[in-house]
CSV table of C-alpha atoms in Angstrom, one decimal:
chain,number,residue,atom,x,y,z
A,1,MET,CA,119.5,74.8,105.5
A,2,VAL,CA,122.5,76.9,104.3
A,3,THR,CA,125.5,76.5,106.5
A,4,ASP,CA,128.7,78.6,106.9
A,5,ILE,CA,130.6,75.9,105.0
A,6,ASP,CA,128.1,76.3,102.1
A,7,CYS,CA,128.8,80.1,102.1
A,8,LEU,CA,132.5,79.6,102.3
A,9,THR,CA,132.3,77.2,99.4
A,10,ALA,CA,130.4,79.8,97.4
A,11,GLU,CA,133.1,82.4,98.1
A,12,VAL,CA,135.8,80.0,96.8
A,13,ALA,CA,133.7,79.1,93.7
A,14,ALA,CA,133.3,82.8,92.9
A,15,MET,CA,137.1,83.3,92.6
A,16,ARG,CA,138.5,83.3,89.0
A,17,PRO,CA,142.2,82.5,88.5
A,18,VAL,CA,142.2,83.8,84.9
A,19,ARG,CA,140.5,87.0,83.7
A,20,ASN,CA,140.5,88.9,80.5
A,21,VAL,CA,142.5,92.1,80.6
A,22,GLY,CA,142.5,95.2,78.4
A,23,ARG,CA,144.2,98.6,78.3
A,24,VAL,CA,143.0,102.2,78.4
A,25,VAL,CA,143.7,103.8,75.0
A,26,GLU,CA,141.6,107.0,75.4
A,27,VAL,CA,140.2,109.1,78.3
A,28,GLY,CA,137.1,111.0,77.3
A,29,ARG,CA,134.7,113.2,79.2
A,30,GLY,CA,134.0,110.8,82.1
A,31,THR,CA,134.4,107.6,80.0
A,32,LEU,CA,137.3,105.4,79.1
A,33,THR,CA,138.0,103.7,75.7
A,34,VAL,CA,139.5,100.2,76.3
A,35,ARG,CA,141.1,97.8,73.8
A,36,GLY,CA,141.6,94.1,74.2
A,37,LEU,CA,138.1,93.3,75.5
A,38,SER,CA,136.0,93.6,72.4
A,39,GLY,CA,135.8,89.8,71.8
A,40,CYS,CA,134.7,88.9,75.3
A,41,ALA,CA,132.9,91.8,76.9
A,42,SER,CA,129.1,92.2,77.0
A,43,LEU,CA,127.0,95.3,77.4
A,44,GLY,CA,126.6,96.0,81.2
A,45,ASP,CA,129.6,93.8,82.2
A,46,GLN,CA,131.5,95.0,85.3
A,47,VAL,CA,135.3,95.9,85.1
A,48,ARG,CA,138.1,96.7,87.5
A,49,ILE,CA,140.3,99.6,86.5
A,50,THR,CA,143.8,99.7,88.1
A,51,HIS,CA,145.7,103.0,87.9
A,52,ARG,CA,148.8,103.8,89.9
A,53,ASP,CA,148.1,102.3,93.3
A,54,ALA,CA,144.3,102.7,93.2
A,55,VAL,CA,141.5,100.4,92.0
A,56,MET,CA,138.0,101.3,91.0
A,57,GLY,CA,135.1,99.7,89.3
A,58,GLY,CA,133.3,100.5,86.1
A,59,GLU,CA,130.7,99.3,83.6
A,60,VAL,CA,130.8,98.6,79.9
A,61,LEU,CA,128.5,101.1,78.1
A,62,GLN,CA,129.3,100.6,74.4
A,63,LEU,CA,130.8,97.9,72.2
A,64,SER,CA,132.6,98.2,68.9
A,65,GLN,CA,134.7,95.8,66.8
A,66,ASP,CA,138.0,97.1,68.2
A,67,ALA,CA,137.2,98.8,71.5
A,68,VAL,CA,134.7,99.1,74.4
A,69,VAL,CA,133.6,102.3,76.2
A,70,VAL,CA,133.7,102.0,80.0
A,71,LEU,CA,132.0,104.4,82.5
A,72,PRO,CA,134.1,104.3,85.8
A,73,ASP,CA,132.4,104.1,89.2
A,74,HIS,CA,134.4,107.1,90.4
A,75,SER,CA,136.1,110.1,88.8
A,76,ALA,CA,138.5,109.3,86.0
A,77,GLU,CA,141.0,111.8,87.3
A,78,GLY,CA,144.4,110.2,87.5
A,79,VAL,CA,143.7,107.5,84.8
A,80,VAL,CA,146.4,107.4,82.1
A,81,ILE,CA,146.8,105.7,78.8
A,82,GLY,CA,147.8,102.0,79.3
A,83,ASP,CA,146.1,101.5,82.6
A,84,ARG,CA,145.0,97.9,83.2
A,85,VAL,CA,141.2,97.1,82.9
A,86,THR,CA,140.1,93.6,84.1
A,87,LEU,CA,136.8,92.2,82.9
A,88,LEU,CA,134.8,90.9,85.8
A,89,GLY,CA,131.7,89.8,83.9
A,90,GLN,CA,128.0,90.2,84.6
A,91,ALA,CA,126.9,92.1,87.7
A,92,LEU,CA,125.7,89.5,90.2
A,93,ILE,CA,124.7,89.5,93.9
A,94,ALA,CA,124.5,86.5,96.2
A,95,PRO,CA,122.1,87.4,99.1
A,96,ASP,CA,122.0,85.4,102.3
A,97,SER,CA,119.6,85.2,105.3
A,98,SER,CA,122.5,86.4,107.5
A,99,TRP,CA,122.2,89.8,105.8
A,100,ILE,CA,119.1,90.6,107.9
A,101,GLY,CA,119.9,93.4,110.3
A,102,ARG,CA,122.8,94.7,108.1
A,103,VAL,CA,123.6,97.7,106.0
A,104,ILE,CA,125.3,96.9,102.7
A,105,ASP,CA,126.4,98.8,99.6
A,106,PRO,CA,125.2,98.2,96.0
A,107,SER,CA,128.0,95.6,95.5
A,108,GLY,CA,126.8,93.5,98.4
A,109,GLN,CA,129.7,94.6,100.7
A,110,PRO,CA,129.0,95.5,104.4
A,111,MET,CA,129.0,99.2,105.4
A,112,ASP,CA,129.0,98.6,109.1
A,113,GLY,CA,132.6,97.4,109.3
A,114,ARG,CA,131.7,93.8,110.3
A,115,PRO,CA,132.5,90.7,108.1
A,116,MET,CA,129.6,89.3,106.0
A,117,MET,CA,129.4,86.1,104.0
A,118,ARG,CA,127.9,85.8,100.5
A,119,GLY,CA,125.1,83.5,99.8
A,120,VAL,CA,125.3,80.2,97.8
A,121,GLN,CA,123.2,81.3,94.9
A,122,PRO,CA,124.3,84.3,92.8
A,123,ARG,CA,121.5,86.1,91.0
A,124,PRO,CA,121.6,88.9,88.4
A,125,MET,CA,120.9,92.4,89.7
A,126,ARG,CA,118.7,93.1,86.6
A,127,ALA,CA,116.5,90.0,86.7
A,128,SER,CA,113.3,89.5,84.7
A,129,PRO,CA,110.0,89.7,86.6
A,130,PRO,CA,107.9,86.6,87.1
A,131,LYS,CA,105.8,85.4,84.2
A,132,ALA,CA,102.6,87.5,84.1
A,133,THR,CA,100.3,84.6,83.4
A,134,ARG,CA,101.6,82.6,86.4
A,135,ARG,CA,101.4,85.3,89.0
A,136,ARG,CA,98.9,85.1,91.8
A,137,ALA,CA,96.3,87.8,92.4
A,138,LEU,CA,96.8,90.4,95.1
A,139,GLY,CA,96.6,88.9,98.6
A,140,GLU,CA,95.0,89.7,101.9
A,141,ARG,CA,94.9,93.2,103.5
A,142,LEU,CA,97.9,94.0,105.6
A,143,GLU,CA,98.1,95.5,109.1
A,144,THR,CA,100.1,98.7,108.9
A,145,GLY,CA,100.0,100.3,112.4
A,146,LEU,CA,98.4,103.4,110.8
A,147,ALA,CA,94.7,104.1,110.9
A,148,ILE,CA,94.5,105.7,107.4
A,149,PHE,CA,96.2,102.7,105.7
A,150,ASN,CA,94.1,100.2,107.7
A,151,THR,CA,90.9,101.8,106.4
A,152,LEU,CA,90.8,104.5,103.7
A,153,LEU,CA,94.0,103.5,101.8
A,154,PRO,CA,94.3,99.8,102.4
A,155,ILE,CA,97.5,98.0,101.4
A,156,VAL,CA,97.3,94.3,100.4
A,157,ARG,CA,99.9,91.6,100.1
A,158,GLY,CA,101.8,92.0,96.7
A,159,GLN,CA,100.5,95.5,96.1
A,160,ARG,CA,102.8,98.2,94.6
A,161,ILE,CA,102.2,101.8,95.8
A,162,GLY,CA,103.9,105.1,94.9
A,163,LEU,CA,104.5,107.6,97.7
A,164,PHE,CA,104.7,111.1,96.2
A,165,ALA,CA,106.1,113.9,98.3
A,166,GLY,CA,108.3,117.0,98.3
A,167,SER,CA,111.3,117.3,100.6
A,168,GLY,CA,110.7,117.8,104.3
A,169,VAL,CA,107.1,116.7,104.6
A,170,GLY,CA,107.7,113.5,106.6
A,171,LYS,CA,108.3,110.9,103.8
A,172,SER,CA,111.3,109.2,105.6
A,173,THR,CA,109.3,109.1,108.9
A,174,LEU,CA,106.4,107.5,107.1
A,175,LEU,CA,108.6,104.9,105.4
A,176,SER,CA,110.1,104.0,108.8
A,177,LYS,CA,106.6,103.5,110.2
A,178,PHE,CA,105.9,101.1,107.4
A,179,ALA,CA,109.2,99.3,108.1
A,180,ARG,CA,108.2,98.8,111.7
A,181,GLY,CA,104.5,98.4,111.4
A,182,VAL,CA,103.5,96.5,108.2
A,183,SER,CA,103.1,92.8,108.7
A,184,ALA,CA,105.9,91.1,106.6
A,185,ASP,CA,108.7,88.6,107.2
A,186,VAL,CA,111.5,90.7,105.8
A,187,VAL,CA,111.9,94.4,105.0
A,188,VAL,CA,114.4,95.5,102.3
A,189,ILE,CA,115.1,99.2,102.1
A,190,ALA,CA,116.9,100.9,99.2
A,191,LEU,CA,118.4,104.3,100.1
A,192,VAL,CA,119.2,105.7,96.6
A,193,GLY,CA,121.4,108.8,96.6
A,194,GLU,CA,120.8,109.5,100.3
A,195,ARG,CA,122.8,112.2,102.1
A,196,GLY,CA,125.7,110.6,103.8
A,197,ARG,CA,125.0,111.8,107.3
A,198,GLU,CA,121.4,110.6,107.0
A,199,VAL,CA,122.1,107.0,106.4
A,200,ARG,CA,123.2,106.3,109.9
A,201,GLU,CA,120.6,108.5,111.3
A,202,PHE,CA,117.9,106.6,109.4
A,203,VAL,CA,119.3,103.2,110.6
A,204,ASP,CA,119.9,104.1,114.2
A,205,HIS,CA,117.1,106.6,115.0
A,206,VAL,CA,114.4,106.7,112.4
A,207,LEU,CA,114.3,102.9,111.8
A,208,GLY,CA,115.8,101.9,115.2
A,209,PRO,CA,116.9,98.6,116.6
A,210,GLU,CA,113.3,97.3,116.4
A,211,GLY,CA,113.0,98.0,112.7
A,212,MET,CA,116.5,96.6,111.9
A,213,LYS,CA,115.6,93.2,113.4
A,214,ARG,CA,114.0,92.2,110.2
A,215,ALA,CA,115.5,94.6,107.7
A,216,VAL,CA,118.2,94.7,105.1
A,217,VAL,CA,119.3,98.2,104.1
A,218,VAL,CA,121.1,98.9,100.8
A,219,ALA,CA,122.5,102.4,100.7
A,220,ALA,CA,124.3,104.5,98.0
A,221,THR,CA,125.1,108.1,99.1
A,222,SER,CA,124.7,111.1,96.9
A,223,ASP,CA,128.4,111.6,96.4
A,224,GLN,CA,128.8,108.3,94.7
A,225,SER,CA,128.7,107.8,90.9
A,226,PRO,CA,125.5,107.4,89.0
A,227,LEU,CA,126.4,103.8,88.3
A,228,VAL,CA,126.5,103.0,92.0
A,229,ARG,CA,123.3,105.0,92.8
A,230,ARG,CA,121.4,103.2,90.0
A,231,ARG,CA,122.7,99.8,91.0
A,232,CYS,CA,121.4,100.4,94.6
A,233,ALA,CA,117.8,99.9,93.5
A,234,TRP,CA,118.6,96.8,91.5
A,235,THR,CA,120.7,95.3,94.3
A,236,ALA,CA,117.9,95.9,96.8
A,237,MET,CA,115.3,94.3,94.5
A,238,ALA,CA,117.6,91.3,94.0
A,239,VAL,CA,117.8,90.9,97.8
A,240,ALA,CA,114.0,91.1,98.0
A,241,GLU,CA,113.7,88.5,95.3
A,242,HIS,CA,116.0,86.1,97.2
A,243,PHE,CA,113.7,86.1,100.2
A,244,ARG,CA,110.6,86.0,98.0
A,245,ASP,CA,111.9,82.8,96.4
A,246,GLN,CA,112.2,81.3,99.8
A,247,GLY,CA,108.5,81.7,100.2
A,248,GLN,CA,108.6,84.7,102.5
A,249,HIS,CA,106.6,87.9,102.3
A,250,VAL,CA,108.9,90.9,101.7
A,251,LEU,CA,108.2,94.6,102.2
A,252,PHE,CA,110.3,96.6,99.7
A,253,LEU,CA,110.8,100.3,100.4
A,254,ALA,CA,112.7,102.5,97.8
A,255,ASP,CA,113.7,106.0,98.7
A,256,SER,CA,113.6,107.4,96.0
A,257,ILE,CA,112.8,106.4,92.5
A,258,THR,CA,113.4,110.0,91.4
A,259,ARG,CA,117.1,109.7,92.3
A,260,PHE,CA,117.2,106.3,90.6
A,261,ALA,CA,115.9,107.9,87.4
A,262,GLU,CA,118.4,110.8,87.8
A,263,ALA,CA,121.2,108.4,88.1
A,264,HIS,CA,120.1,106.5,85.0
A,265,ARG,CA,119.8,109.8,83.1
A,266,GLU,CA,123.5,110.5,83.8
A,267,VAL,CA,124.5,107.0,82.7
A,268,ALA,CA,122.3,107.1,79.6
A,269,LEU,CA,123.6,110.5,78.5
A,270,ALA,CA,127.2,109.3,78.9
A,271,SER,CA,126.4,106.3,76.6
A,272,GLY,CA,125.1,108.6,73.9
A,273,GLU,CA,121.3,108.7,74.4
A,274,VAL,CA,119.5,111.9,73.7
A,275,ALA,CA,117.4,113.6,76.4
A,276,SER,CA,113.9,114.0,75.2
A,277,LEU,CA,111.4,113.8,78.1
A,278,ARG,CA,112.0,117.0,80.1
A,279,GLY,CA,115.7,116.1,80.2
A,280,TYR,CA,115.2,112.3,80.6
A,281,PRO,CA,116.3,109.9,77.9
A,282,PRO,CA,113.6,107.6,76.3
A,283,SER,CA,114.9,104.5,78.2
A,284,THR,CA,113.9,106.0,81.5
A,285,SER,CA,110.3,104.7,81.2
A,286,HIS,CA,111.4,101.1,80.6
A,287,MET,CA,114.1,101.3,83.4
A,288,ILE,CA,111.5,102.4,86.0
A,289,MET,CA,108.8,100.0,84.8
A,290,SER,CA,111.1,97.0,84.7
A,291,LEU,CA,112.2,97.7,88.3
A,292,CYS,CA,108.6,98.0,89.5
A,293,GLU,CA,107.4,94.9,87.6
A,294,ARG,CA,109.9,92.8,89.6
A,295,ALA,CA,107.8,93.5,92.7
A,296,GLY,CA,104.3,92.1,93.3
A,297,PRO,CA,102.8,88.7,93.8
A,298,GLY,CA,105.0,85.7,93.3
A,299,VAL,CA,104.3,82.4,91.5
A,300,ASP,CA,103.7,78.8,92.7
A,301,THR,CA,105.3,78.4,96.2
A,302,ALA,CA,107.2,81.7,96.1
A,303,GLY,CA,106.3,84.6,98.4
A,304,ASP,CA,105.3,88.1,97.5
A,305,ILE,CA,107.0,91.5,97.4
A,306,THR,CA,104.8,94.3,98.6
A,307,ALA,CA,106.5,97.5,97.5
A,308,LEU,CA,106.4,101.2,98.2
A,309,PHE,CA,108.3,103.5,95.8
A,310,SER,CA,108.8,107.1,97.0
A,311,VAL,CA,109.0,109.9,94.4
A,312,LEU,CA,110.3,113.4,95.0
A,313,VAL,CA,107.8,115.9,93.4
A,314,ALA,CA,108.9,119.5,93.3
A,315,GLY,CA,106.0,121.8,94.0
A,316,SER,CA,103.6,118.8,94.1
A,317,ASP,CA,103.9,118.5,90.3
A,318,MET,CA,102.3,115.1,89.7
A,319,GLU,CA,102.7,115.6,85.9
A,320,GLU,CA,106.5,115.5,86.0
A,321,PRO,CA,108.0,112.5,84.1
A,322,VAL,CA,109.0,110.2,86.9
A,323,ALA,CA,105.7,110.7,88.8
A,324,ASP,CA,103.7,110.3,85.6
A,325,ILE,CA,105.5,107.0,84.7
A,326,LEU,CA,105.0,105.5,88.1
A,327,ARG,CA,101.3,106.3,88.4
A,328,GLY,CA,100.6,104.4,85.3
A,329,VAL,CA,102.4,101.2,86.4
A,330,LEU,CA,101.6,100.9,90.2
A,331,ASP,CA,98.5,99.7,92.1
A,332,GLY,CA,97.9,103.0,93.9
A,333,HIS,CA,99.5,106.3,94.9
A,334,VAL,CA,99.7,108.2,98.1
A,335,VAL,CA,100.2,112.0,97.8
A,336,MET,CA,101.8,114.0,100.7
A,337,ASP,CA,101.0,117.7,100.8
A,338,ARG,CA,103.3,120.4,102.2
A,339,LYS,CA,100.3,122.5,103.3
A,340,ILE,CA,99.0,119.7,105.5
A,341,ALA,CA,102.5,119.2,107.0
A,342,GLU,CA,102.7,123.0,107.7
A,343,ARG,CA,99.6,122.9,109.9
A,344,GLY,CA,101.1,120.0,111.9
A,345,ARG,CA,99.2,116.9,110.8
A,346,PHE,CA,101.4,113.9,110.1
A,347,PRO,CA,101.5,111.8,108.1
A,348,ALA,CA,100.7,114.7,105.8
A,349,ILE,CA,98.6,112.6,103.3
A,350,ASP,CA,96.2,114.3,101.0
A,351,LEU,CA,93.5,111.6,101.0
A,352,LEU,CA,91.4,113.1,98.2
A,353,ARG,CA,94.4,112.9,95.8
A,354,SER,CA,95.4,109.4,96.9
A,355,VAL,CA,94.1,106.1,95.6
A,356,SER,CA,94.5,102.5,96.5
A,357,ARG,CA,93.6,100.2,93.6
A,358,SER,CA,93.1,97.3,96.0
A,359,LEU,CA,89.6,98.8,96.7
A,360,PRO,CA,86.8,97.8,96.7
A,361,ALA,CA,88.0,94.2,96.8
A,362,ALA,CA,90.1,94.7,99.9
A,363,ALA,CA,87.1,95.8,102.1
A,364,THR,CA,83.7,94.4,102.9
A,365,PRO,CA,80.5,96.2,101.6
A,366,GLU,CA,80.0,97.9,105.0
A,367,GLU,CA,83.6,99.0,105.1
A,368,ASN,CA,83.4,100.4,101.6
A,369,GLU,CA,80.4,102.4,102.6
A,370,LEU,CA,82.3,103.9,105.5
A,371,ILE,CA,85.2,104.7,103.1
A,372,SER,CA,82.9,106.3,100.5
A,373,ASN,CA,81.1,108.4,103.1
A,374,ALA,CA,84.4,109.7,104.7
A,375,ARG,CA,85.7,110.6,101.2
A,376,ARG,CA,82.4,112.3,100.3
A,377,LEU,CA,82.4,114.5,103.4
A,378,LEU,CA,86.1,115.4,103.2
A,379,GLY,CA,85.6,116.3,99.5
A,380,ALA,CA,82.6,118.5,100.4
A,381,TYR,CA,84.7,120.3,103.0
A,382,ASP,CA,87.6,120.7,100.6
A,383,ARG,CA,85.4,122.3,98.0
A,384,ALA,CA,83.9,124.8,100.4
A,385,GLU,CA,87.0,125.4,102.6
A,386,MET,CA,87.7,128.8,101.2
A,387,MET,CA,84.2,130.1,102.0
A,388,ILE,CA,84.2,128.5,105.4
A,389,GLN,CA,87.6,130.0,106.4
A,390,ALA,CA,86.5,133.4,105.1
A,391,GLY,CA,83.3,133.3,107.1
A,392,LEU,CA,81.2,133.5,103.9
A,393,TYR,CA,79.3,130.2,104.4
A,394,THR,CA,76.0,130.3,106.2
A,395,ALA,CA,75.0,127.3,108.3
A,396,GLY,CA,72.0,125.5,106.8
A,397,SER,CA,72.7,126.5,103.2
A,398,ASP,CA,73.8,123.0,102.3
A,399,PRO,CA,73.2,119.9,104.5
A,400,LEU,CA,76.2,118.1,103.0
A,401,ILE,CA,78.6,121.0,103.8
A,402,ASP,CA,77.0,121.3,107.3
A,403,GLU,CA,77.7,117.6,107.9
A,404,ALA,CA,81.2,118.0,106.4
A,405,ILE,CA,82.0,120.9,108.8
A,406,SER,CA,81.0,118.8,111.8
A,407,VAL,CA,83.0,115.8,110.7
A,408,TRP,CA,86.1,117.5,109.5
A,409,SER,CA,88.1,118.0,112.7
A,410,LYS,CA,87.5,114.4,114.0
A,411,LEU,CA,88.3,112.9,110.6
A,412,ASP,CA,91.4,115.0,110.2
A,413,ALA,CA,92.6,113.8,113.6
A,414,PHE,CA,91.7,110.2,112.6
A,415,LEU,CA,94.0,110.4,109.5
A,416,ALA,CA,97.0,111.1,111.8
A,417,GLU,CA,96.3,108.2,114.3
A,418,ASP,CA,98.5,105.2,114.9
A,419,GLU,CA,96.6,102.0,115.3
A,420,GLN,CA,98.2,99.1,117.1
A,421,GLU,CA,95.0,97.1,117.7
A,422,GLY,CA,94.4,96.2,114.1
A,423,THR,CA,92.1,97.0,111.1
A,424,ALA,CA,88.9,96.1,112.9
A,425,ALA,CA,89.6,98.7,115.6
A,426,SER,CA,90.5,101.3,113.0
A,427,PHE,CA,87.1,100.8,111.2
A,428,LEU,CA,85.2,101.0,114.5
A,429,ARG,CA,87.0,104.3,115.3
A,430,LEU,CA,86.1,105.6,111.8
A,431,ALA,CA,82.5,104.6,112.2
A,432,SER,CA,82.3,106.2,115.6
A,433,CYS,CA,83.6,109.5,114.2
A,434,LEU,CA,81.0,109.5,111.4
A,435,MET,CA,78.1,108.4,113.5
A,436,GLN,CA,78.8,110.9,116.3
A,437,ASP,CA,79.1,113.8,113.9
A,438,ARG,CA,75.9,112.8,112.2
A,439,GLU,CA,74.1,112.8,115.6
A,440,ASP,CA,75.6,116.2,116.3
A,441,THR,CA,74.3,117.6,113.0
A,442,GLU,CA,70.8,116.2,113.4
A,443,SER,CA,70.5,117.6,117.0
A,444,ALA,CA,71.6,121.0,115.8
């Protein structure tokens, strides 16, 4: 068991009495050229820039024989030639179990004004994923507290799912329901580029005291530099890996990968990459995939990281680069539709466009038959909806559409239900809806 003495010892051990120092020799468009660090700096190393009476961080973007290029964490306004630049080394984070219930920034510092100890084992923010050949298979089905995910879109332990939604359709509310309802030991939430006023609102009201009891929130607001916003997702994943390596099951929620990709785009363009994929540099794909691959089932005695990555899709464009990259690497995707939200059904999930790749293995043959039947009827109604709403469909013309019409209202209500009694109760409710509507159709 880790004690306070162990944490204090780790704090002392992290102190460095001697550091390499360079000087600013050129101030460019958002970047600084520094001499004196070429022989000791590595790509991605962190630095501390001291100018006048202020101090800010930065990251090494480029290396050459006589100078390094640094991207500051904040605006370079006020920096002058000769300012001191101290090399801090690799970006590390040292999570600890005492962080549960806290809100931290991407550097591992508390944002709630209370002191917080570092853990005893530093780990890199950009760690490698577990060996592919040693990973376990996906685990058992998880209770979620939501009927649709207990039945039609099951989530299993170690699964990675994308949540695709536009702004204002209930994405944050759905994430908070996952944080409170999904069975897991620890919940790690990355708020990447979130609006400043909404961080506290999410913590105090959306997530609430009940959700924070087992959660660690890592937040970077939209006004912060792209370095900080990009680091937010890496820090949160490193925290999740810390608990996973202790044998715990971790639920990882990232909101959103789109803002993570946008932050990386700003950093990559500053380092000289050329935008090629609808404004995104070529390294975007690898950056997103390497983050996602760190989640999933663990190895040996380690736990698992079940992950939900949200994606902001403008106009429900599932072909935009970030959405397209994520769909290819994840184990399922959930699409939220603005039209469904506008008619008042929440969560506003478009079931027909959503897929869980844990099926059919995550359900029994009887449950798979119920899922298939529900999808078949909802699909039939969707294809005929325009005719039905316009009054052009004549009852009796197609038995499948007749059955779909009778089932639609109850199934649509079922998709919005909370379910606190578990998966078995959810399937009984689904079967009841389908059986009752079939009886109504036969009697008609």
